């Protein structure tokens, strides 16, 4: 017997709880009926607890209803073994059976004496059921379950058997997780991702464990709102503290596990090794690069060197070649000369007597020296092709030509010499390039300027020229060059002339100031002006003393000038002051001239 | 633990939350239970919802509407072409993807969807008072992979954790809890969704609490918008009659009229007549008009008939008649129109029309219920899990009814997800000591003939009962490959017979 058509695959909508259940069943490969059997099995398990419950009867008797908070509710209901794993069904069933056994009315009927009022332990049973059936209260009770092992293995304990010690602890504590699918500790071969996921889960562990059950005081006991609030506050603080402790406990657990975990160590080492390898590789690569660069550079140098060598070779070759050519040339000339000499000799130098012979020889030597190869060759040819007379004529002609040339050259040289001397004369007597007049005054000025700006001043000659241009009575503009030349020529002049000039200078000076230093019969005036007494020029020593005194007695000293005058013997206060003023003016003039030059150069630039 | 269900439609979006075993639609900050899926972009901000819709008149090129029609589609798609042609915002193609160009910025449709989702998320979270991110989102049945992915991305970008994308018809069924109570039994349900821009009809078979879509049909040319259009046209001609101005050429005036017609249409679903008032419709002239429900129905009569035609066509396509449908579910905003409900009832006179939940909230509530079921489950759905083996044919028992004719009872309907077990208590005449059960298989409603018989079971040595009947407990178990295992037990004697029927290979 066969069905005609098999099942077909259909696309369904993934919607609704039946779909989810279907998928779940399919994934764990059970059928619906199997699930039903599973449910039935659960029910049958509960009935097995009945025997246990009978044993607890003596325990129950000891329970005090007023002390219900401290009792173990699970034990009361007979679920002491399965505790938090008990389903609601089981709890209900357990409660029911307890009630049936321990209800006061029933016991009374059986003849037992019941405690008065609330003293009976039956209230404990109802209380236990009340707490365990309410999910919130049950959770609170589960949180402080006395049978839970809160211990955390220390690092030393776990040194040897990491996995054996820590696995059960993590499994125990997985109970508190809010999220389902708590990752397991795994084993030595777990992958990096698994270990990572495990630790990140446990470091961010979200626990529902709370400690409200241990509240010391109850809100109901309060009489007024304030008291209630105060009690709440106390409770909250206590709960927070305990929760913090709990979190710390978990944290310590995970920390201990992390520090002892051999896999973590392994991963870290692997990473380190990798990093080291990378670093090494980098260094290697760098080194190789360097080497490559070096090689390249070397190669380049080599190439350059080779090139240079080649060039030098070439040059040398060329030089050799040139040299060879020269040699050839030389040889050729020598040959010709020799030829000429021999020919002339043979013809006895075209002369008959000794004197002529000698002269002729000289001339022939001259020829040999002066003539070039080509002309020599021509001459030789001519000589060989003609007779003695013809030869003589040719030679004589050449000699004449040569002499002509010599004479011309001499003339040119002389002319040039004359030019040179003329020009040097010109430069020594006047300014270069055009005759500039240098009257006496200007000469004096020049000398003064030269003394004023000693050697070593910046752009000395420009400054001097400027000075000249500034102070010259004549309107002639002088350049530095003129000035230099003139100065040099002056230097060249013989001392006699210098004396003359100096004397002239003095006379000029006298003329200018128009006063002869003579004792004034007039009363010595205190006033500074017009007093010619002190027109004797200052010597260097006096100058030095003055300068020292100026330094010694700075500006604000009282009776400064008296002191200075005292320091300079033979000069009165007035002298000193006058001299000081002159000096200041000179310095100013110098500076002005220098500045002008600087500006001029600046503009030029 | 709470979860969210979101429905993003072409014109409106709606969010519902599942909390403490109940699913409810949440109202947004303006107090509306549905939020228009309109996003308006300005230089400084984006506005989502009613405010954007109302300001659309003034900002038409920067306001994005009906983003669902272009989400995940590329430029070759005819749907996308149609959308681009009608859209008032400029759409350009860049790198093969379609993007809006607003204020010289390029905006993805996914970004627009993300903004709408963010708004729905805010709404839901403010109602729940907590940061819940788990969501189930509904998609039309004909959404392709690209579109589903685009939608999923947009939701993820808005901060949602998308648990699953479910189809809109299934969500509608789940909202009414169809098939969720009796795990056995098979029924067919028609889901009629008339949304803002399209009409979608789906026939779903419900078997053992699992849904299977038999056929679906979508028509994009009818939608709530068409009704509004028709009404607006009527109002425009009214205006022309009274003020001698033809405003049909003026887009702003027409848009104002559309808004007003929309409101009037909504009122007409509950009231007998509605008043349309537009302030300064055209050149400073106000417009005031009364529209009665009868007039509205008259205006839209052609549309109504179109809607109804579509149902008939689909039934034909599936090969069902109106009697095969056991239930009809209405969803989509425009299914509120009383006339439409009336027309549908006319087609299915015996059938229960489910409309106790407001039609535009049905789908999000279904999504929220599914979200509640999926809460706490971590495994995502694999593709292969939606393919389930189902029985191909009905398994029937031949019996005799009162008149003596052959009567076939279905013991094991087709389309049952496998593996499955069904048990029936059959009655056989008590005066015989042996009973023979003949099993037939058939598909559909074709008349039974002897070829369909594939097995028979005979129970013998039963106690005779003069009056009364033998109670035979028959348990049929079908495995995933289709092989059938039948156990018949006589309740009185305890005698039982077992046969196994394999699949023909």
PDB file of C-alpha atoms in Angstrom, chain A residues 247-413:
ATOM      1  CA  UNK A 247      29.582  42.775  41.820  1.00  0.00           C
ATOM      2  CA  UNK A 248      33.015  42.874  43.417  1.00  0.00           C
ATOM      3  CA  UNK A 249      32.840  39.192  44.051  1.00  0.00           C
ATOM      4  CA  UNK A 250      32.067  38.477  40.443  1.00  0.00           C
ATOM      5  CA  UNK A 251      34.745  40.903  39.401  1.00  0.00           C
ATOM      6  CA  UNK A 252      37.348  39.234  41.558  1.00  0.00           C
ATOM      7  CA  UNK A 253      36.323  35.890  40.163  1.00  0.00           C
ATOM      8  CA  UNK A 254      36.768  37.050  36.596  1.00  0.00           C
ATOM      9  CA  UNK A 255      40.007  38.834  37.407  1.00  0.00           C
ATOM     10  CA  UNK A 256      41.450  35.756  39.029  1.00  0.00           C
ATOM     11  CA  UNK A 257      40.400  33.654  36.108  1.00  0.00           C
ATOM     12  CA  UNK A 258      41.852  36.110  33.638  1.00  0.00           C
ATOM     13  CA  UNK A 259      45.186  36.299  35.370  1.00  0.00           C
ATOM     14  CA  UNK A 260      45.536  32.542  35.702  1.00  0.00           C
ATOM     15  CA  UNK A 261      44.150  31.634  32.330  1.00  0.00           C
ATOM     16  CA  UNK A 262      46.875  29.821  30.456  1.00  0.00           C
ATOM     17  CA  UNK A 263      45.193  30.570  27.167  1.00  0.00           C
ATOM     18  CA  UNK A 264      45.437  34.298  27.721  1.00  0.00           C
ATOM     19  CA  UNK A 265      49.128  33.924  28.369  1.00  0.00           C
ATOM     20  CA  UNK A 266      49.458  31.907  25.211  1.00  0.00           C
ATOM     21  CA  UNK A 267      47.657  34.511  23.134  1.00  0.00           C
ATOM     22  CA  UNK A 268      49.694  37.341  24.589  1.00  0.00           C
ATOM     23  CA  UNK A 269      52.913  35.539  23.812  1.00  0.00           C
ATOM     24  CA  UNK A 270      51.780  34.870  20.303  1.00  0.00           C
ATOM     25  CA  UNK A 271      51.005  38.520  19.832  1.00  0.00           C
ATOM     26  CA  UNK A 272      54.344  39.558  21.210  1.00  0.00           C
ATOM     27  CA  UNK A 273      56.138  37.145  18.938  1.00  0.00           C
ATOM     28  CA  UNK A 274      54.218  38.490  16.010  1.00  0.00           C
ATOM     29  CA  UNK A 275      55.093  42.050  16.899  1.00  0.00           C
ATOM     30  CA  UNK A 276      58.738  41.117  17.312  1.00  0.00           C
ATOM     31  CA  UNK A 277      58.750  39.436  13.965  1.00  0.00           C
ATOM     32  CA  UNK A 278      57.186  42.467  12.399  1.00  0.00           C
ATOM     33  CA  UNK A 279      59.717  44.781  13.988  1.00  0.00           C
ATOM     34  CA  UNK A 280      62.577  42.604  12.855  1.00  0.00           C
ATOM     35  CA  UNK A 281      61.210  42.487   9.399  1.00  0.00           C
ATOM     36  CA  UNK A 282      61.005  46.251   9.356  1.00  0.00           C
ATOM     37  CA  UNK A 283      64.576  46.642  10.540  1.00  0.00           C
ATOM     38  CA  UNK A 284      65.708  44.130   7.946  1.00  0.00           C
ATOM     39  CA  UNK A 285      63.887  45.937   5.240  1.00  0.00           C
ATOM     40  CA  UNK A 286      65.418  49.219   6.307  1.00  0.00           C
ATOM     41  CA  UNK A 287      68.854  47.757   6.353  1.00  0.00           C
ATOM     42  CA  UNK A 288      68.417  46.278   2.952  1.00  0.00           C
ATOM     43  CA  UNK A 289      67.282  49.628   1.664  1.00  0.00           C
ATOM     44  CA  UNK A 290      70.364  51.264   3.059  1.00  0.00           C
ATOM     45  CA  UNK A 291      72.580  48.700   1.457  1.00  0.00           C
ATOM     46  CA  UNK A 292      70.889  49.118  -1.821  1.00  0.00           C
ATOM     47  CA  UNK A 293      71.341  52.864  -1.619  1.00  0.00           C
ATOM     48  CA  UNK A 294      74.996  52.459  -0.777  1.00  0.00           C
ATOM     49  CA  UNK A 295      75.519  50.190  -3.675  1.00  0.00           C
ATOM     50  CA  UNK A 296      73.818  52.588  -5.950  1.00  0.00           C
ATOM     51  CA  UNK A 297      75.955  55.450  -4.759  1.00  0.00           C
ATOM     52  CA  UNK A 298      79.080  53.399  -5.205  1.00  0.00           C
ATOM     53  CA  UNK A 299      78.026  52.472  -8.646  1.00  0.00           C
ATOM     54  CA  UNK A 300      77.458  56.087  -9.479  1.00  0.00           C
ATOM     55  CA  UNK A 301      80.860  57.094  -8.163  1.00  0.00           C
ATOM     56  CA  UNK A 302      82.437  54.336 -10.135  1.00  0.00           C
ATOM     57  CA  UNK A 303      80.716  55.456 -13.231  1.00  0.00           C
ATOM     58  CA  UNK A 304      81.763  59.036 -12.639  1.00  0.00           C
ATOM     59  CA  UNK A 305      85.288  58.000 -12.023  1.00  0.00           C
ATOM     60  CA  UNK A 306      85.413  55.905 -15.114  1.00  0.00           C
ATOM     61  CA  UNK A 307      84.017  58.730 -17.123  1.00  0.00           C
ATOM     62  CA  UNK A 308      86.609  61.103 -15.756  1.00  0.00           C
ATOM     63  CA  UNK A 309      89.352  58.681 -16.456  1.00  0.00           C
ATOM     64  CA  UNK A 310      88.165  58.293 -19.957  1.00  0.00           C
ATOM     65  CA  UNK A 311      88.140  62.025 -20.408  1.00  0.00           C
ATOM     66  CA  UNK A 312      91.623  62.341 -19.069  1.00  0.00           C
ATOM     67  CA  UNK A 313      92.714  59.608 -21.363  1.00  0.00           C
ATOM     68  CA  UNK A 314      91.259  61.442 -24.252  1.00  0.00           C
ATOM     69  CA  UNK A 315      92.858  64.680 -23.229  1.00  0.00           C
ATOM     70  CA  UNK A 316      96.138  62.938 -22.803  1.00  0.00           C
ATOM     71  CA  UNK A 317      95.766  61.357 -26.151  1.00  0.00           C
ATOM     72  CA  UNK A 318      95.016  64.660 -27.670  1.00  0.00           C
ATOM     73  CA  UNK A 319      97.957  66.194 -25.935  1.00  0.00           C
ATOM     74  CA  UNK A 320     100.138  63.428 -27.219  1.00  0.00           C
ATOM     75  CA  UNK A 321      98.816  63.907 -30.649  1.00  0.00           C
ATOM     76  CA  UNK A 322      99.353  67.643 -30.452  1.00  0.00           C
ATOM     77  CA  UNK A 323     102.795  67.104 -29.069  1.00  0.00           C
ATOM     78  CA  UNK A 324     103.586  64.742 -31.826  1.00  0.00           C
ATOM     79  CA  UNK A 325     102.468  67.256 -34.331  1.00  0.00           C
ATOM     80  CA  UNK A 326     104.562  69.910 -32.718  1.00  0.00           C
ATOM     81  CA  UNK A 327     107.514  67.617 -32.799  1.00  0.00           C
ATOM     82  CA  UNK A 328     106.947  67.042 -36.438  1.00  0.00           C
ATOM     83  CA  UNK A 329     106.662  70.727 -36.997  1.00  0.00           C
ATOM     84  CA  UNK A 330     109.782  71.411 -35.040  1.00  0.00           C
ATOM     85  CA  UNK A 331     111.658  68.755 -36.869  1.00  0.00           C
ATOM     86  CA  UNK A 332     110.494  70.144 -40.133  1.00  0.00           C
ATOM     87  CA  UNK A 333     111.603  73.630 -39.248  1.00  0.00           C
ATOM     88  CA  UNK A 334     114.906  72.384 -38.036  1.00  0.00           C
ATOM     89  CA  UNK A 335     115.360  70.569 -41.231  1.00  0.00           C
ATOM     90  CA  UNK A 336     114.608  73.641 -43.281  1.00  0.00           C
ATOM     91  CA  UNK A 337     116.852  75.792 -41.227  1.00  0.00           C
ATOM     92  CA  UNK A 338     119.590  73.302 -41.552  1.00  0.00           C
ATOM     93  CA  UNK A 339     119.004  73.203 -45.225  1.00  0.00           C
ATOM     94  CA  UNK A 340     119.159  76.930 -45.468  1.00  0.00           C
ATOM     95  CA  UNK A 341     122.319  77.100 -43.487  1.00  0.00           C
ATOM     96  CA  UNK A 342     123.982  74.421 -45.487  1.00  0.00           C
ATOM     97  CA  UNK A 343     122.937  75.998 -48.750  1.00  0.00           C
ATOM     98  CA  UNK A 344     124.207  79.359 -47.663  1.00  0.00           C
ATOM     99  CA  UNK A 345     127.317  77.830 -46.342  1.00  0.00           C
ATOM    100  CA  UNK A 346     127.803  76.091 -49.553  1.00  0.00           C
ATOM    101  CA  UNK A 347     127.546  79.336 -51.340  1.00  0.00           C
ATOM    102  CA  UNK A 348     129.698  80.904 -48.692  1.00  0.00           C
ATOM    103  CA  UNK A 349     126.963  83.123 -47.571  1.00  0.00           C
ATOM    104  CA  UNK A 350     126.857  84.958 -50.860  1.00  0.00           C
ATOM    105  CA  UNK A 351     129.790  87.012 -49.813  1.00  0.00           C
ATOM    106  CA  UNK A 352     133.382  87.169 -50.628  1.00  0.00           C
ATOM    107  CA  UNK A 353     135.089  88.537 -47.623  1.00  0.00           C
ATOM    108  CA  UNK A 354     135.094  87.619 -43.995  1.00  0.00           C
ATOM    109  CA  UNK A 355     133.219  90.591 -42.684  1.00  0.00           C
ATOM    110  CA  UNK A 356     130.439  90.153 -45.192  1.00  0.00           C
ATOM    111  CA  UNK A 357     130.457  86.499 -44.439  1.00  0.00           C
ATOM    112  CA  UNK A 358     129.942  87.110 -40.798  1.00  0.00           C
ATOM    113  CA  UNK A 359     127.263  89.691 -41.401  1.00  0.00           C
ATOM    114  CA  UNK A 360     125.596  87.372 -43.804  1.00  0.00           C
ATOM    115  CA  UNK A 361     125.714  84.625 -41.245  1.00  0.00           C
ATOM    116  CA  UNK A 362     124.017  86.842 -38.756  1.00  0.00           C
ATOM    117  CA  UNK A 363     121.373  87.749 -41.262  1.00  0.00           C
ATOM    118  CA  UNK A 364     120.827  84.133 -42.127  1.00  0.00           C
ATOM    119  CA  UNK A 365     120.460  83.321 -38.466  1.00  0.00           C
ATOM    120  CA  UNK A 366     117.933  86.056 -38.192  1.00  0.00           C
ATOM    121  CA  UNK A 367     116.044  84.548 -41.061  1.00  0.00           C
ATOM    122  CA  UNK A 368     116.109  81.181 -39.515  1.00  0.00           C
ATOM    123  CA  UNK A 369     114.682  82.559 -36.357  1.00  0.00           C
ATOM    124  CA  UNK A 370     112.048  84.733 -37.791  1.00  0.00           C
ATOM    125  CA  UNK A 371     110.698  82.932 -40.738  1.00  0.00           C
ATOM    126  CA  UNK A 372     108.028  80.403 -40.441  1.00  0.00           C
ATOM    127  CA  UNK A 373     108.043  76.976 -41.829  1.00  0.00           C
ATOM    128  CA  UNK A 374     106.171  77.760 -44.961  1.00  0.00           C
ATOM    129  CA  UNK A 375     108.317  80.719 -45.930  1.00  0.00           C
ATOM    130  CA  UNK A 376     111.421  78.755 -45.124  1.00  0.00           C
ATOM    131  CA  UNK A 377     110.273  76.008 -47.346  1.00  0.00           C
ATOM    132  CA  UNK A 378     109.626  78.465 -50.166  1.00  0.00           C
ATOM    133  CA  UNK A 379     112.963  80.030 -49.724  1.00  0.00           C
ATOM    134  CA  UNK A 380     114.670  76.713 -49.753  1.00  0.00           C
ATOM    135  CA  UNK A 381     112.923  75.677 -52.864  1.00  0.00           C
ATOM    136  CA  UNK A 382     113.831  78.925 -54.478  1.00  0.00           C
ATOM    137  CA  UNK A 383     117.423  78.516 -53.452  1.00  0.00           C
ATOM    138  CA  UNK A 384     117.652  74.972 -54.722  1.00  0.00           C
ATOM    139  CA  UNK A 385     116.077  75.882 -57.986  1.00  0.00           C
ATOM    140  CA  UNK A 386     118.300  78.875 -58.755  1.00  0.00           C
ATOM    141  CA  UNK A 387     121.964  79.693 -58.995  1.00  0.00           C
ATOM    142  CA  UNK A 388     124.111  81.403 -56.490  1.00  0.00           C
ATOM    143  CA  UNK A 389     123.286  84.823 -57.658  1.00  0.00           C
ATOM    144  CA  UNK A 390     119.590  84.123 -57.763  1.00  0.00           C
ATOM    145  CA  UNK A 391     119.867  82.559 -54.400  1.00  0.00           C
ATOM    146  CA  UNK A 392     121.610  85.541 -52.999  1.00  0.00           C
ATOM    147  CA  UNK A 393     118.992  87.850 -54.353  1.00  0.00           C
ATOM    148  CA  UNK A 394     116.222  85.801 -52.778  1.00  0.00           C
ATOM    149  CA  UNK A 395     117.975  85.615 -49.454  1.00  0.00           C
ATOM    150  CA  UNK A 396     118.767  89.283 -49.505  1.00  0.00           C
ATOM    151  CA  UNK A 397     115.156  90.051 -50.292  1.00  0.00           C
ATOM    152  CA  UNK A 398     113.995  87.967 -47.355  1.00  0.00           C
ATOM    153  CA  UNK A 399     116.558  89.631 -45.158  1.00  0.00           C
ATOM    154  CA  UNK A 400     115.271  92.987 -46.128  1.00  0.00           C
ATOM    155  CA  UNK A 401     111.753  91.973 -45.481  1.00  0.00           C
ATOM    156  CA  UNK A 402     112.700  90.659 -42.154  1.00  0.00           C
ATOM    157  CA  UNK A 403     114.561  93.800 -41.259  1.00  0.00           C
ATOM    158  CA  UNK A 404     111.602  95.844 -42.268  1.00  0.00           C
ATOM    159  CA  UNK A 405     109.438  93.810 -40.013  1.00  0.00           C
ATOM    160  CA  UNK A 406     111.862  94.163 -37.161  1.00  0.00           C
ATOM    161  CA  UNK A 407     112.023  97.870 -37.570  1.00  0.00           C
ATOM    162  CA  UNK A 408     108.257  98.161 -37.654  1.00  0.00           C
ATOM    163  CA  UNK A 409     107.907  96.184 -34.555  1.00  0.00           C
ATOM    164  CA  UNK A 410     110.439  98.286 -32.820  1.00  0.00           C
ATOM    165  CA  UNK A 411     108.619 101.416 -33.754  1.00  0.00           C
ATOM    166  CA  UNK A 412     105.372 100.099 -32.461  1.00  0.00           C
ATOM    167  CA  UNK A 413     106.943  99.136 -29.222  1.00  0.00           C
TER     168      UNK A 413
END
